[in-house]
Coordinates of C-alpha atoms and ligand atoms in Angstrom, one line a residue:
X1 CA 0.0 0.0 0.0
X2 CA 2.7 2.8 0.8
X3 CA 4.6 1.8 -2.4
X4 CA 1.3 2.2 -4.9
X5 CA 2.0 5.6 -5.3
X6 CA 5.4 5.7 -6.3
X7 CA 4.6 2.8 -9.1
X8 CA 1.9 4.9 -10.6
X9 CA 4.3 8.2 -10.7
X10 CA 6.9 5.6 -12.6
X11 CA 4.1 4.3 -15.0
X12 CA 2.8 8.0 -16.1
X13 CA 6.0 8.6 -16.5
X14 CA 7.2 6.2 -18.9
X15 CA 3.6 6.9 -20.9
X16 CA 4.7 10.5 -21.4
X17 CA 7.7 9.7 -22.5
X18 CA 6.9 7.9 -25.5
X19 CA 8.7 9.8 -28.3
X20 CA 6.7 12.0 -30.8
X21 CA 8.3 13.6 -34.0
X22 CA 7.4 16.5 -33.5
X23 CA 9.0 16.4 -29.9
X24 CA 11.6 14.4 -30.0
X25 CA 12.3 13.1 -33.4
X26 CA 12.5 16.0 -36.0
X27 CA 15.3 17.7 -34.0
X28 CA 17.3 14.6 -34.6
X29 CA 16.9 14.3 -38.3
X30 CA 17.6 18.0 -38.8
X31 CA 20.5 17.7 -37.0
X32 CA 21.7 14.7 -38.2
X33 CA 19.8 13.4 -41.7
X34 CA 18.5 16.9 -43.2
X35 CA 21.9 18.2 -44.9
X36 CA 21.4 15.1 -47.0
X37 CA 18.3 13.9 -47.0
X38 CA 16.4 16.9 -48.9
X39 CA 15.4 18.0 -51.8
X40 CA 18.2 17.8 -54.6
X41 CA 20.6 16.5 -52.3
X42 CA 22.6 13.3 -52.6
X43 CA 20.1 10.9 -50.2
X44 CA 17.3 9.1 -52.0
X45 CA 14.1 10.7 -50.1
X46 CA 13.9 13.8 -48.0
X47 CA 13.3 13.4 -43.9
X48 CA 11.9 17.0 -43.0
X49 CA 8.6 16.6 -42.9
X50 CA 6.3 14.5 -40.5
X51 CA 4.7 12.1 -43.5
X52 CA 8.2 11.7 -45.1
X53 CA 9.9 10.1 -41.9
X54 CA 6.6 8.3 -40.2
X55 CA 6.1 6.4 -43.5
X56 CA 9.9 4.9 -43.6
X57 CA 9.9 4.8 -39.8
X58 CA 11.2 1.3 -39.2
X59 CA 13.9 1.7 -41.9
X60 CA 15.2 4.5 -39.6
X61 CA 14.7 2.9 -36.6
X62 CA 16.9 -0.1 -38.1
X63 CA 19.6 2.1 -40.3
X64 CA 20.2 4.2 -37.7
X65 CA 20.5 1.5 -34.6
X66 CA 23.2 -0.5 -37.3
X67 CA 25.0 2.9 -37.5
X68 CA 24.9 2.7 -41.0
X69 CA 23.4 5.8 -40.7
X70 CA 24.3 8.5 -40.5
X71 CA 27.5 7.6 -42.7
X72 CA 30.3 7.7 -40.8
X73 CA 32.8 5.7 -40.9
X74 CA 35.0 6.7 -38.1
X75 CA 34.3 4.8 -35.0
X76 CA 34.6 6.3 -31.7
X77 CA 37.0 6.6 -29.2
X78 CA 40.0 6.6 -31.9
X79 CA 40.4 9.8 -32.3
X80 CA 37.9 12.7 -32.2
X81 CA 37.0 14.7 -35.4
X82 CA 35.5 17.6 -36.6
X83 CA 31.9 17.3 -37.6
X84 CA 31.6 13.8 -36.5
X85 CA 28.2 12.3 -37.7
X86 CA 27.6 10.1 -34.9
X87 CA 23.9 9.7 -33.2
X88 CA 24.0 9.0 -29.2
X89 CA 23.1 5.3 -27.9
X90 CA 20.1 7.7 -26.5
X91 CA 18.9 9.0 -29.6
X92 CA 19.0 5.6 -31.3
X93 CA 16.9 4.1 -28.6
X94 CA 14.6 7.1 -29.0
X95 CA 14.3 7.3 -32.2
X96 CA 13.4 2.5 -32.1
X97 CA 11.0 3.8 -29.3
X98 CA 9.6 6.4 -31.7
X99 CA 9.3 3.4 -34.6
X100 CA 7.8 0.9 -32.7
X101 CA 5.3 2.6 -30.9
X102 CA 3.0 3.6 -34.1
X103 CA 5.9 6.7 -35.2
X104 CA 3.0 9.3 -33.7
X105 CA 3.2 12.7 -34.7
X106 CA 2.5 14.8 -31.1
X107 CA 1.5 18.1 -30.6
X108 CA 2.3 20.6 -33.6
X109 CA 3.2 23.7 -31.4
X110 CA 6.3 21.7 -30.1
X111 CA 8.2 21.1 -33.8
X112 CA 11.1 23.0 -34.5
X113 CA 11.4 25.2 -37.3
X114 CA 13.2 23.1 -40.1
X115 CA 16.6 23.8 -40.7
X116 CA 17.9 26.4 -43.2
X117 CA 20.2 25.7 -45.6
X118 CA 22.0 28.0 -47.9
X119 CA 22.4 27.3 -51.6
X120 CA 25.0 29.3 -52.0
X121 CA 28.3 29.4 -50.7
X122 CA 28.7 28.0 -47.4
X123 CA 32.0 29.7 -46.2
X124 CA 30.5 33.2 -47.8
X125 CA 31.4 34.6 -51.4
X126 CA 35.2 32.9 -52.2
X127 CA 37.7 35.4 -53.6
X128 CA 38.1 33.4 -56.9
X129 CA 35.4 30.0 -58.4
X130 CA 37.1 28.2 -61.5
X131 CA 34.5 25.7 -63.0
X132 CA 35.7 22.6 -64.8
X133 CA 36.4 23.7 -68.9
X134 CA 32.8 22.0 -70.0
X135 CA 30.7 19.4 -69.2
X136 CA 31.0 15.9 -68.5
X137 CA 28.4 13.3 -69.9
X138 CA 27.5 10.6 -67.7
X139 CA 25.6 7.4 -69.2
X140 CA 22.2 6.0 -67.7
X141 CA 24.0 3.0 -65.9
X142 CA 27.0 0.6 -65.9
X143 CA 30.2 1.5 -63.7
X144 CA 30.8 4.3 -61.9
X145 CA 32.8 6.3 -63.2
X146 CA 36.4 8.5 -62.5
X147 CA 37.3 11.3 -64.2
X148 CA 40.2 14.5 -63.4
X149 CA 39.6 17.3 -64.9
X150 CA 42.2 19.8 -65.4
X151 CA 41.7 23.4 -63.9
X152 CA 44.2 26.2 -65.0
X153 CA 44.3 28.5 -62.4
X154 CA 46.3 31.0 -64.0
X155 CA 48.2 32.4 -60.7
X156 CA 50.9 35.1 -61.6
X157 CA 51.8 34.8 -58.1
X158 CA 51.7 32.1 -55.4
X159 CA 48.8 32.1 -53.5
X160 CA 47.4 31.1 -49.5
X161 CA 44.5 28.9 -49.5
X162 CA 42.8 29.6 -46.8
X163 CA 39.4 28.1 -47.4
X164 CA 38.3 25.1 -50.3
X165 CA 34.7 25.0 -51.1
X166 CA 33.5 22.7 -54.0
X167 CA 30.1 22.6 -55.7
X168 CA 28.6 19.7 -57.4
X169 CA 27.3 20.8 -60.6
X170 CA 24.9 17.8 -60.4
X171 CA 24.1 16.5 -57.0
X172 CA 22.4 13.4 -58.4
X173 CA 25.3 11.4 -59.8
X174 CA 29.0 13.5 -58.3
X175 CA 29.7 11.1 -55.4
X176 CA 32.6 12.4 -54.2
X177 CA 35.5 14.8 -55.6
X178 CA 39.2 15.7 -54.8
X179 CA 41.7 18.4 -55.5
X180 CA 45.0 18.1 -56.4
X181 CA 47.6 20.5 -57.8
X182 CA 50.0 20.2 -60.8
X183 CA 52.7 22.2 -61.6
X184 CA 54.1 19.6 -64.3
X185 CA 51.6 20.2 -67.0
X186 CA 51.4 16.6 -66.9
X187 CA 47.7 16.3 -66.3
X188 CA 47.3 18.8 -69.4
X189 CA 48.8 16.2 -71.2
X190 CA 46.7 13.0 -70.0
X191 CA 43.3 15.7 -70.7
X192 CA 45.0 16.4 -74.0
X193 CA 45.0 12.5 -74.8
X194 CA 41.2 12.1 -74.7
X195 CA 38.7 13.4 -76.4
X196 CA 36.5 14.1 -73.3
X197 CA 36.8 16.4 -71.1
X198 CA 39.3 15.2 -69.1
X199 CA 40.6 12.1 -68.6
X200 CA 39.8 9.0 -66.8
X201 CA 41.3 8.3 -63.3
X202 CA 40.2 5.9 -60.8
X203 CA 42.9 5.5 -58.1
X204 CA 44.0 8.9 -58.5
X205 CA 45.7 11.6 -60.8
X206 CA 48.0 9.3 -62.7
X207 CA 50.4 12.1 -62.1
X208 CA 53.0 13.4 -59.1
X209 CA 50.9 16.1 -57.8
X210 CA 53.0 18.9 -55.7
X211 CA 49.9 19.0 -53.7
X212 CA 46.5 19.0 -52.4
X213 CA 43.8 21.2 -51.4
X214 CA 41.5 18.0 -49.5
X215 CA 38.1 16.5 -51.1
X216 CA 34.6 16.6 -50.7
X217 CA 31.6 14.4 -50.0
X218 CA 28.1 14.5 -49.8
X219 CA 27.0 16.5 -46.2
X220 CA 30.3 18.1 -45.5
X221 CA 30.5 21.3 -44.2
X222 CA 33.4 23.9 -45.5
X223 CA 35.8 25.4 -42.6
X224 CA 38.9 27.2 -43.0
X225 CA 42.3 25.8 -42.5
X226 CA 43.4 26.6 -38.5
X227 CA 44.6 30.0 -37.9
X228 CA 47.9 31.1 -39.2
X229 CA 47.9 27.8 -41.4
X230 CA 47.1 28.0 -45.3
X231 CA 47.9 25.4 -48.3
X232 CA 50.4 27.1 -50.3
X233 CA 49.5 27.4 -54.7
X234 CA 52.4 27.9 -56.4
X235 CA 52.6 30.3 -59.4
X236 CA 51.4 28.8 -63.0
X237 CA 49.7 25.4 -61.2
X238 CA 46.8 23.7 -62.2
X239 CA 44.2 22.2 -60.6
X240 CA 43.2 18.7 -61.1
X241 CA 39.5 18.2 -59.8
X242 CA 38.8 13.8 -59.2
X243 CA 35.4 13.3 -59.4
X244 CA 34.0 10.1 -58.7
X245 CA 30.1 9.6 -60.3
X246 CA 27.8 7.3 -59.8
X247 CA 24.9 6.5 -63.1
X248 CA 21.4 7.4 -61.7
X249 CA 19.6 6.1 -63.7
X250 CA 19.1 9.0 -66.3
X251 CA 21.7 10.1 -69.3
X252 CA 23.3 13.5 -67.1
X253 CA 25.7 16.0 -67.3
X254 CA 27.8 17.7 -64.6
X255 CA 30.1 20.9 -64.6
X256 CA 31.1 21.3 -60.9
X257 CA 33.4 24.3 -59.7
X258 CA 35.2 25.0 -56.8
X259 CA 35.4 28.5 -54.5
X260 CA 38.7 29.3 -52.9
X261 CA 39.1 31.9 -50.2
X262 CA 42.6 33.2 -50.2
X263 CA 44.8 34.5 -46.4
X264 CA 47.6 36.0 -45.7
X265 CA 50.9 34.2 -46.0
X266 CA 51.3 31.2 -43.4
X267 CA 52.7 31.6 -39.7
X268 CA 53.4 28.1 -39.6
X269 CA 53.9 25.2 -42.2
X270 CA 51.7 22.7 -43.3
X271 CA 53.1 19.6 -44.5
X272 CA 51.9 15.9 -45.9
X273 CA 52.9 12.6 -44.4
X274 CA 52.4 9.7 -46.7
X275 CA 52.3 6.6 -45.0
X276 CA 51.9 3.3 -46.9
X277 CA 53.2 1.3 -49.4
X278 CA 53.2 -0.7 -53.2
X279 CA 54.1 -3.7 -51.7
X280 CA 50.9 -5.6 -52.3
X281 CA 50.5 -9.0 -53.5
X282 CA 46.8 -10.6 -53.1
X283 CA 46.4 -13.9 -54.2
X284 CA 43.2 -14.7 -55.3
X285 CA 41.0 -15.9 -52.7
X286 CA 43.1 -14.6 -49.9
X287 CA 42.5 -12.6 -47.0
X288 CA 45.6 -10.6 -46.3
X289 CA 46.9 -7.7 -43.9
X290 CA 48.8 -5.1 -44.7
X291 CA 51.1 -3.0 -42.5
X292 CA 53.4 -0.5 -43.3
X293 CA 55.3 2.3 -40.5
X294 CA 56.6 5.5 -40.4
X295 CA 58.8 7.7 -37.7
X296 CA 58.0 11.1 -37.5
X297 CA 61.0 13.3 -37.5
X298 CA 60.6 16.2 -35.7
X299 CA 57.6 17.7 -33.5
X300 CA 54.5 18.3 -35.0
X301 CA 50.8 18.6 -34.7
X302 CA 48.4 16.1 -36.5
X303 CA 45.7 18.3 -37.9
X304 CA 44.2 15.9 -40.7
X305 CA 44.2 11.8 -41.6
X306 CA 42.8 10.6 -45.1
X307 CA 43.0 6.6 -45.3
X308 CA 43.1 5.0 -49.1
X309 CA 42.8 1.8 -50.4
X310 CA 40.6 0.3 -53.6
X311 CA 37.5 -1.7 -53.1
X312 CA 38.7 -5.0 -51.4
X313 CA 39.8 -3.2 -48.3
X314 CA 37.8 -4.3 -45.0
X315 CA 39.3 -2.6 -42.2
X316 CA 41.8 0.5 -41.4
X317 CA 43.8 1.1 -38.3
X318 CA 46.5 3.7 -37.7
X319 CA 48.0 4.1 -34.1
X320 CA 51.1 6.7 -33.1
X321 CA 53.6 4.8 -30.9
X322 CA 55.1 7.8 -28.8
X323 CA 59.0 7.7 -27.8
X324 CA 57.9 7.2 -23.9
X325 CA 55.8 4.0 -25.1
X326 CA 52.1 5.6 -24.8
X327 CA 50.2 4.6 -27.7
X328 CA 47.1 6.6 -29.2
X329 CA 44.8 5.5 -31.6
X330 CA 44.7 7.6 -34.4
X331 CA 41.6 6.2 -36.9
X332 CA 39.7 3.0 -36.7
X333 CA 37.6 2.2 -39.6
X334 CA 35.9 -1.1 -39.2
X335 CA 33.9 -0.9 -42.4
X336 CA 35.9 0.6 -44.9
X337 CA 33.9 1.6 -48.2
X338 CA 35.3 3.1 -50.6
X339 CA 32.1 5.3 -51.3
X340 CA 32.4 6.9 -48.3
X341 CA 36.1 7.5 -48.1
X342 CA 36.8 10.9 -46.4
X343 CA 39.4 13.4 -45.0
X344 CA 39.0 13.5 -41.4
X345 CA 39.7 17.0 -39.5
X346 CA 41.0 16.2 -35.7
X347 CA 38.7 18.2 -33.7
X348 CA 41.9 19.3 -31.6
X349 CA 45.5 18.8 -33.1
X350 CA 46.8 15.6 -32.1
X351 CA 50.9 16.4 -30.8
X352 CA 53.3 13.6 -32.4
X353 CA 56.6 14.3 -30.2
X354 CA 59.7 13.5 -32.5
X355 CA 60.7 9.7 -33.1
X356 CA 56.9 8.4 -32.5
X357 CA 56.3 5.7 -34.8
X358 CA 53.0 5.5 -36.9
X359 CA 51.6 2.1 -37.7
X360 CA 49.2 1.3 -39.7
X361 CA 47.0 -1.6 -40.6
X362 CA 44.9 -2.8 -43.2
X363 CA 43.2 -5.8 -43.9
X364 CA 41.9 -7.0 -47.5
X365 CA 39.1 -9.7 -48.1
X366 CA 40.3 -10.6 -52.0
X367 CA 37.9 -13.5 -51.7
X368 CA 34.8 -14.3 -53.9
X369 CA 32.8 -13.5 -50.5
X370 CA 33.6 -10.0 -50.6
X371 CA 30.5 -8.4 -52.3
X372 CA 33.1 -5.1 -53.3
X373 CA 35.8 -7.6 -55.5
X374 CA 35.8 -6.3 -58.7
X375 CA 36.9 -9.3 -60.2
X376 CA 34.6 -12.4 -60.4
X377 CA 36.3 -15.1 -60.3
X378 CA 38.9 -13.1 -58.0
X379 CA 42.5 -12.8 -59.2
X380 CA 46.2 -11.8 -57.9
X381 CA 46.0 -8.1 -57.1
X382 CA 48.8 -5.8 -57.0
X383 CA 49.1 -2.2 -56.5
X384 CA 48.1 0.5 -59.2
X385 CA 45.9 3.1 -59.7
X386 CA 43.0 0.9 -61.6
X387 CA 39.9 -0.9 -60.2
X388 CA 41.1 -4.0 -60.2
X389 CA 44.5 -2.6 -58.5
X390 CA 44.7 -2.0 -55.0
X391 CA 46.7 0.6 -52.4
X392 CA 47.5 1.0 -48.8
X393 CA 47.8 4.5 -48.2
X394 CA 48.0 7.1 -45.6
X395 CA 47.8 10.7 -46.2
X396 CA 48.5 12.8 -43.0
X397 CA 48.4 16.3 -42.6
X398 CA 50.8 17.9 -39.9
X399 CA 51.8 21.4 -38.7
X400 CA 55.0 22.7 -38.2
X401 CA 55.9 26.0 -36.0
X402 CA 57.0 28.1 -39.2
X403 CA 56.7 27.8 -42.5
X404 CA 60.4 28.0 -43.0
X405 CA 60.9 24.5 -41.4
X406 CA 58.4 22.3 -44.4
X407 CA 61.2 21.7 -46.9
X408 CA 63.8 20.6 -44.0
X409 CA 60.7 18.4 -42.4
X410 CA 60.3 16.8 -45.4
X411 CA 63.4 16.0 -46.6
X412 CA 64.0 14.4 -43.1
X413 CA 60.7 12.3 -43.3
X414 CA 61.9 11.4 -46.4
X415 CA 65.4 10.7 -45.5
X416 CA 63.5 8.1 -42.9
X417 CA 61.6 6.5 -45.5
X418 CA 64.9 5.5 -47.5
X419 CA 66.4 4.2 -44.8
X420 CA 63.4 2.1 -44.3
X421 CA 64.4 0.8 -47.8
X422 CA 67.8 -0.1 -47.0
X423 CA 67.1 -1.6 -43.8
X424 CA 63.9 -3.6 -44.9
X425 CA 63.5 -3.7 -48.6
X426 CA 60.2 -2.1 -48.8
X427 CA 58.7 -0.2 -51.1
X428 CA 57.3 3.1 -49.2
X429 CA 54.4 5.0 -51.4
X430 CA 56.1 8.6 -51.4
X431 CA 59.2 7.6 -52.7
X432 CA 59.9 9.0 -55.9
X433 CA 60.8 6.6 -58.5
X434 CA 63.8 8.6 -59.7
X435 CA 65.1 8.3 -55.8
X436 CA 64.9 4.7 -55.8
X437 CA 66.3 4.3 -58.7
X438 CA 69.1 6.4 -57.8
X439 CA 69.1 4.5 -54.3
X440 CA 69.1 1.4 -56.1
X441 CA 72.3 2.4 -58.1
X442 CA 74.6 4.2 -55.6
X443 CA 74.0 1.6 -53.4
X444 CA 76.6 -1.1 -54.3
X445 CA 79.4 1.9 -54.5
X446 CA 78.8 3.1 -50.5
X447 CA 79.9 -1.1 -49.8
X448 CA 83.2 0.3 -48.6
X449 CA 84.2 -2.7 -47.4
X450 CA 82.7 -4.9 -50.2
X451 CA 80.5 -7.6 -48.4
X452 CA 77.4 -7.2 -50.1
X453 CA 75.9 -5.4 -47.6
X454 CA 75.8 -1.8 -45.9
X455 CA 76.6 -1.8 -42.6
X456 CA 75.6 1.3 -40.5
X457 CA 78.2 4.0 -41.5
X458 CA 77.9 2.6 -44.8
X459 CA 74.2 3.7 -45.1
X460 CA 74.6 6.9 -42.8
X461 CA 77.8 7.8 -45.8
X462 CA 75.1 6.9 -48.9
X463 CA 71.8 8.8 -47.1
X464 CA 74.1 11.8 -46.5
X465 CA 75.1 11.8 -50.4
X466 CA 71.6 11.5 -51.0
X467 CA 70.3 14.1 -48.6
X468 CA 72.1 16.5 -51.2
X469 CA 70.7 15.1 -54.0
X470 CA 67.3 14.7 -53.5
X471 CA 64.7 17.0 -54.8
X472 CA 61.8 15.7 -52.5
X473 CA 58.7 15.0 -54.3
X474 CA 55.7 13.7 -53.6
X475 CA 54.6 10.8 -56.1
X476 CA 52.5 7.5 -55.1
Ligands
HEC501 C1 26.2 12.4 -45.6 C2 24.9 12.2 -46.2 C3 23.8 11.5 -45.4 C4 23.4 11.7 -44.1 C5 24.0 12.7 -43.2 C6 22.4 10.8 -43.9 N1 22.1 10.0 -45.0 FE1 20.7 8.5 -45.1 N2 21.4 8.1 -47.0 C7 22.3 8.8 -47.7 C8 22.5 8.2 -49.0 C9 23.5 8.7 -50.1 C10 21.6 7.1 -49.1 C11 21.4 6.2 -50.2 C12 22.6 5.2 -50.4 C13 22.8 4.3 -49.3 O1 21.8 3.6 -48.9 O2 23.9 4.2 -48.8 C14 20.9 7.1 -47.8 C15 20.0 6.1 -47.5 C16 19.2 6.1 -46.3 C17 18.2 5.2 -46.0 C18 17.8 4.0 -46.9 C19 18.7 2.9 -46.6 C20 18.4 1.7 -47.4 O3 18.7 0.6 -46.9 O4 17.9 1.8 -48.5 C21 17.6 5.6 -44.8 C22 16.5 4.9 -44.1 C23 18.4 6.7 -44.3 N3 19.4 7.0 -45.3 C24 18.2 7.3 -43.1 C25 19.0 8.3 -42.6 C26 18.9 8.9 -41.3 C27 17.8 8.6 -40.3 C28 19.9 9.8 -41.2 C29 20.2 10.7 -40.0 C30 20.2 10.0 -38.7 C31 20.6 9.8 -42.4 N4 20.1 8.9 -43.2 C32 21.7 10.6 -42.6 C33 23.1 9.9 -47.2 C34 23.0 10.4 -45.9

């Protein structure tokens, strides 16, 4: 009798609490769903209104409690990043509550006002917009497909990217795009090849780029590079756009541009990292892991992480090993797909003290159960830049106190990845081919003491030749 009370408070409590849309369930799909899932977006169906969501209500409440949506691929706890589309445990048990009690709508008067979305620029009016040179046809159906499209910029004098915002000319079939930069004319050769526009490209430019300005997907947002940090454009480059399309159904055509904001001239240096290597070997039907490592040279700040690989890839783990033996997780993604490959932005920089070691991990599936293998039956799979190639690859983006010390990082990262060469025979992506070669070479003549190998002042005497040598490039 003295407990009765207390039980009925409990009960009218949990009847209250059954979720409404209006309440409880349109503040999560704005939040979460509506940058995709509207009108001319890249999601199938839109998810503002009440009708739209009550009628695929079970579909949410199973997409969303599977994580596979929202997409993100990122899972928690290694490493934190910028925009992270994650829904709480909370909000996925709300929104199964919501489902499988009837999906009710509630009281009008508590919806929030739908989210406003700008169709313009994002980041405000960019200081220049170059669109691709004319459009790109894109057939009803078969393959996706890969195309770079060559950009002349036309800068008479270097320039300080400050801020990279892309626009899909046709949001219905460009899946995903990225920027490099060429100051080889090469890709102006490779466009001057085909008669498209453009040429075709699925692992990547088919050229050294001297840089990049990152990638887009569907639902990111724009944000400037951190203060006093901007991605240098030399003089005369081009810009090679990749975009990735996917048929929709429909014959379409798609001119996309891209906005850049311009900033003063950088504080401090940004520089790549690229991890990774062309040692790959799949025999057909195997199930294989691939590792690959990396010391960083001197002290610098993680800002950015972009893991690579081709369509067999399952799983991708990278982990910085610091001198006093703490280890940190870096990115863990379970899933990988390559059509929801990303750059991920640390929410805070990540400090890599000098000498920590950077592993990484990736496991492939080239096995006839793997829905992704491109080849049916499967076959051996090396590494190159089609769709029946593969890569490992790990593109990091670090900070540096001044701007002055990029070209003495680099050299000493890339000092560190010969080395790795000489002590271990691999074959690290980011080595140049004319460096190998020329390690390959000069090699034999530092054997001062002719038994077939280098000992360790032997290799100290040929990297110090080389160090002078060296032009450091960046090339897969
Ligand atoms: C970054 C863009 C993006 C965001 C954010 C996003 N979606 Fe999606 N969603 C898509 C795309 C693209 C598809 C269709 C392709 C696919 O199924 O992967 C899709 C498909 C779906 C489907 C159909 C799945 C199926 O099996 O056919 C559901 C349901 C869905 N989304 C619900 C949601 C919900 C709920 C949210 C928010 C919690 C959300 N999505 C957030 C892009 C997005």
């Amino acid at each position: 009798m003295k407990f009765a009370p207390l039980a009925l408070v409990v009960a009218c409590g949990a009847i209250a609490a059954t979720p409404t849309f209006n309440q409880d369930i349109a503040p999560i799909l704005y939040e979460n769903c509506a940058n995709c899932h509207r009108l001319g977006e890249v999601a199938p169906f839109s998810l503002l209104s009440y009708s739209d969501a009550a009628k695929r209500a079970s579909q949410i409440a199973a997409v969303t409690a599977k994580r596979y949506m929202p997409p993100w691929k990122a899972e928690a706890g290694y490493g934190h990043f910028e925009d992270e589309r994650r829904l709480s445990d909370a909000q996925i048990a709300m929104i199964g509550e919501w489902a499988r009690n009837g999906a009710a709508e509630g009281d009008p008067a508590r919806k929030p006002a739908p989210p406003q979305f700008t169709s313009g620029w994002q980041s405000g009016k960019p200081d220049a917009v170059f669109t691709v040179p004319a459009s790109f046809s894109i057939p009803a159906d078969g393959r996706d497909a890969f195309q770079c499209f060559v950009v002349p910029l036309k800068f008479s004098a270097d320039k300080y990217v400050k801020t990279v915002e892309f626009h899909p000319g046709n949001t219905k079939v460009v899946h995903h795009a990225l920027f490099f930069l060429d100051g080889s004319g090469q890709a102006r050769q490779l466009d001057a090849a085909t008669p498209e526009p453009g040429y075709p490209c699925f692992g990547g430019p088919q050229i050294a780029p001297e840089g990049a300005l990152g990638g887009w997907a569907p639902g990111a947002t724009t944000r400037p590079l951190p203060t006093g940090i901007v991605q240098t454009v030399n003089r005369g480059s081009d810009l090679v756009i990749q975009i990735h399309y996917h048929p929709s159904g429909k014959p379409e055509a798609d001119q996309s541009s891209i906005g850049l904001t311009f900033g003063d001239p950088p504080t401090k240096g940004l520089s790549g990292m690229i991890v990774g290597t062309r040692k790959i070997d799949l025999a057909a039907g195997a199930q294989q892991t691939i590792t690959d490592w990396a010391r960083v040279p001197e002290d610098v700040d993680l800002i950015g992480i972009t893991p690579h690989a081709h369509l067999l890839c399952k799983e991708m783990k990278v982990t910085a090993k610091f001198p006093d033996g703490r280890i940190e997780p870096l990115i863990w993604i379970r899933d990988w797909d390559f059509n929801w490959q990303g750059s991920y932005r640390y929410a805070e920089p990540v400090r890599l003290p000098k000498g920590t070691r950077i592993e990484m991990s990736y496991v492939y599936d080239n096995s006839a159960g793997n829905p992704h293998n491109p080849s049916n039956p499967p076959k051996r799979v090396t590494f190159g830049e089609q769709t029946t190639d593969e890569m490992a690859l790990l593109f990091m983006q670090v900070v540096l106190p001044r701007a002055d010390d990029v070209p003495r990082f680099r050299k000493q990262f890339f000092l560190g990845r010969l080395e790795q060469i000489l002590l271990e025979g691999g074959e690290p992506a980011g080595v140049t081919r004319r460096a190998r070669e020329i390690l390959r070479v000069a090699g034999p003549r530092f054997d001062a003491n002719h038994d077939g190998k280098l000992g360790p002042e032997e290799r100290t005497a040929l990297l110090r030749f080389l160090a002078e040598r060296i032009k450091c490039g960046v090339d897969r």
